[in-house]
Every structure is written in structure tokens, then in C-alpha cells.
XYZ file of C-alpha atoms in Angstrom:
70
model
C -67.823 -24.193 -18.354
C -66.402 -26.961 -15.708
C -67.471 -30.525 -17.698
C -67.075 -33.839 -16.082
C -64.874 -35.826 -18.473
C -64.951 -39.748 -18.651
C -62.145 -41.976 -19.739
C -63.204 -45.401 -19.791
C -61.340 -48.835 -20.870
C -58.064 -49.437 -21.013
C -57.455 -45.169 -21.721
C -59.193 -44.266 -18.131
C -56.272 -46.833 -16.827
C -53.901 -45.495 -17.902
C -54.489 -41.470 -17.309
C -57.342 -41.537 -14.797
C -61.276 -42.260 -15.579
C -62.698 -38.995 -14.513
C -61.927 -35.216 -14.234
C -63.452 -32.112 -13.329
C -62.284 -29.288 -16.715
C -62.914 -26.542 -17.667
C -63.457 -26.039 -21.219
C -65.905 -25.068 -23.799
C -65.249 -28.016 -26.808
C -63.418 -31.312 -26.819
C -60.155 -29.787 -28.450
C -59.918 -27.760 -25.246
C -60.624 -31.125 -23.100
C -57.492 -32.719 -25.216
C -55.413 -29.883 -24.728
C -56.011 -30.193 -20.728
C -55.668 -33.777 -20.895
C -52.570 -34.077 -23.190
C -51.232 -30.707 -20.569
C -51.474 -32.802 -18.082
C -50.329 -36.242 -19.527
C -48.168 -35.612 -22.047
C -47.919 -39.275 -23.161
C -51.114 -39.390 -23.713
C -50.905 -37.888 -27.667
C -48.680 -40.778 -28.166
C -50.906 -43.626 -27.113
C -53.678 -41.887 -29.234
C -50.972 -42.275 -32.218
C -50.205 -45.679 -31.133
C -53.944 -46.719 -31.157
C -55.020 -45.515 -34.718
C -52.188 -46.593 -36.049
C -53.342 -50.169 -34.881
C -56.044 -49.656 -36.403
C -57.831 -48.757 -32.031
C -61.011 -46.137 -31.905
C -62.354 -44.303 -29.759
C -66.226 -43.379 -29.235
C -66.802 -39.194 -28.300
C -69.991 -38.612 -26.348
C -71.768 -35.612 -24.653
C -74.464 -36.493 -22.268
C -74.560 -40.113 -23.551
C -74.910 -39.076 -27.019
C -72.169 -39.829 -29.467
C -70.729 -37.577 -32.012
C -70.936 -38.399 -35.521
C -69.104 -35.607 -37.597
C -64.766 -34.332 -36.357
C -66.349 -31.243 -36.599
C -68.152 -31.376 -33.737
C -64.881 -32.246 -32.287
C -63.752 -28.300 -32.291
């Protein structure tokens, strides 16, 4: 299913705010994303381990449990 993916704040500067992907769960939007930007695991390292999160939504709706991450 082609999803339109949002990066906003400082991670949509630095790898683009918005994309047209294919993919049927956020692990597959990562694995375009990190495909296509291969820094971009790094700065996600970088940010937890400074303690940085980051806020998952579908259709404005956050997700609440990793599992819904897969």
C-alpha cells in the first residue's frame, strides 16, 4: 500500500519531511527510509541515547504499544 510518510522537526531537516512508500507497517517505512539514508539509523542512535523521542502516528493518531511498530 503507497503511505504518505511525514518527518517533521529537526528529523524532516535533515532527510526530507515527506515521501510517497510503499509499505504495509512502520518497520517496512524504516527499512525504506534507512535504504535510502543510511545515516539516518545513526541519528536515531544518537537521539535516544540523549535521552531524544520520537512520537509514531497513523492518521493523526499516535501509537502507544512497539508492537504496533511491526
Amino acid at each position: 500500500m503507497k503511505r504518505k510518510v511525514y518527518l517533521e522537526g529537526e528529523i524532516g531537516e535533515k532527510f526530507g519531511k515527506e515521501f510517497d512508500i510503499v509499505a504495509k507497517s512502520f518497520s517496512d517505512v524504516f527499512r525504506c527510509l534507512n535504504g535510502n539514508f543510511p545515516q539516518l539509523q545513526k541519528y536515531l542512535i544518537e537521539c535516544d541515547e540523549k535521552g531524544i523521542g520520537f512520537t509514531c502516528e497513523v492518521a493523526g493518531t499516535p501509537l502507544v504499544d512497539e508492537k504496533e511498530l511491526w
